[in-house]
XYZ file of C-alpha atoms in Angstrom:
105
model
C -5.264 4.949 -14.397
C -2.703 2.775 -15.384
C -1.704 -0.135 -14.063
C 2.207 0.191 -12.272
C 4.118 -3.426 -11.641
C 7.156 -3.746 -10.083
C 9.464 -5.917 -7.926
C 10.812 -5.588 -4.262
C 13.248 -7.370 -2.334
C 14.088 -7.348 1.613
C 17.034 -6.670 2.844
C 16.390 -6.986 6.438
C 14.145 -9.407 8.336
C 11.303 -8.242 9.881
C 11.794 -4.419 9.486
C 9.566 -2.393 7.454
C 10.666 -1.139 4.368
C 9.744 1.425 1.970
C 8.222 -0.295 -1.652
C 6.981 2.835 -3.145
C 6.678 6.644 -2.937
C 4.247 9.100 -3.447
C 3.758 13.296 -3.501
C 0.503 15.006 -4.931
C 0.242 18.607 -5.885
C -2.616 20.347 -3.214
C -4.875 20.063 -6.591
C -4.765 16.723 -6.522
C -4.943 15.758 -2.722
C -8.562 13.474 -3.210
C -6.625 11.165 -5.841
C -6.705 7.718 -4.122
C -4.396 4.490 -5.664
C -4.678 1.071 -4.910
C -1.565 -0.570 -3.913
C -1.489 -4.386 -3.846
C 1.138 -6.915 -2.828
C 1.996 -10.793 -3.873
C 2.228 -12.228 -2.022
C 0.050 -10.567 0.726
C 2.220 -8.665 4.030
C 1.533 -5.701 6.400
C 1.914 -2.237 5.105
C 2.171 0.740 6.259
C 1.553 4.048 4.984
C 4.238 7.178 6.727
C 3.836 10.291 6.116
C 7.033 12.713 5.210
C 7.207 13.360 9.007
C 7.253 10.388 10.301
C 3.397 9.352 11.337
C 1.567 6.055 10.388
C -1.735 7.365 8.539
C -3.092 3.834 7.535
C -2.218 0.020 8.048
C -2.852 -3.429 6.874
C -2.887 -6.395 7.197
C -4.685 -7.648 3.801
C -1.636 -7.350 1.131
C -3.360 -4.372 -0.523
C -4.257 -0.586 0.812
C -5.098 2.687 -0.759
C -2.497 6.021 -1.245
C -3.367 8.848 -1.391
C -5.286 11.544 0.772
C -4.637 14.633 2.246
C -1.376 13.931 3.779
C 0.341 13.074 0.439
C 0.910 16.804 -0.411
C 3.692 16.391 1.842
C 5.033 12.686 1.409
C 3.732 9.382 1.442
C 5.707 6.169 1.794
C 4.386 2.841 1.269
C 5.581 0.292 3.231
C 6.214 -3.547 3.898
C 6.982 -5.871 6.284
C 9.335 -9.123 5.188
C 11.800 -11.822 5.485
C 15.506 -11.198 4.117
C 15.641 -12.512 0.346
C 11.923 -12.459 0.009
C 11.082 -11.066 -3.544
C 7.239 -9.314 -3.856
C 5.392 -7.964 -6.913
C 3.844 -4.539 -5.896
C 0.808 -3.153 -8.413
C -0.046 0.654 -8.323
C -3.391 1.332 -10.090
C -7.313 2.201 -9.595
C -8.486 2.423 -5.868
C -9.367 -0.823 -4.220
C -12.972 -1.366 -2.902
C -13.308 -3.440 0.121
C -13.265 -7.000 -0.750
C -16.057 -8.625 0.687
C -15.824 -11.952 3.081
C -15.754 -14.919 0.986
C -18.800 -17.204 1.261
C -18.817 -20.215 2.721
C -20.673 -22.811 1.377
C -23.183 -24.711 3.884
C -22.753 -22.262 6.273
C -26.079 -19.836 7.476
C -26.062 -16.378 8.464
């Protein structure tokens, strides 16, 4: 897939708001996308009635799934003003812990 950049700012404070939309066809229902923010917020993802499917924390999350044959909107979480680069592409894997150095398991 392609790699989709573009910009979002907030117009409220605190309030989640929607960066990015998405709708799959029943055919393509599996199709997962990596969504990542910069600099890293909460998101959301809502479904076209209303229901929180998936959140976090980390700046990035995947779209996609079942519930995207209806509607799927991304959100984010920010301070008035605040500009943030979103990036649409391949499915994110689950970034491991970074090691510490010194430290035993």
């Amino acid at each position: 897939m392609e790699l989709h950049i573009t910009t979002h700012t907030f117009r409220t404070d605190g309030e989640w708001e929607t960066i990015d939309t998405l709708w799959y066809s029943p055919f393509f229902y599996w199709q997962l996308n990596g969504l990542r923010v910069t600099p890293p917020m909460p998101l959301r993802i809502v479904t076209g009635l209303g229901r929180t499917v998936r959140e976090s924390d980390k700046g990035w999350i995947n779209t996609g799934g079942a519930s995207a044959m209806l509607l799927q909107r991304t959100q984010a979480r920010g301070k008035k003003g605040q500009t943030i680069r979103i990036e649409v592409g391949e499915a994110i894997e689950d970034e491991p812990e970074p090691e510490r150095a010194g430290v035993e398991a």
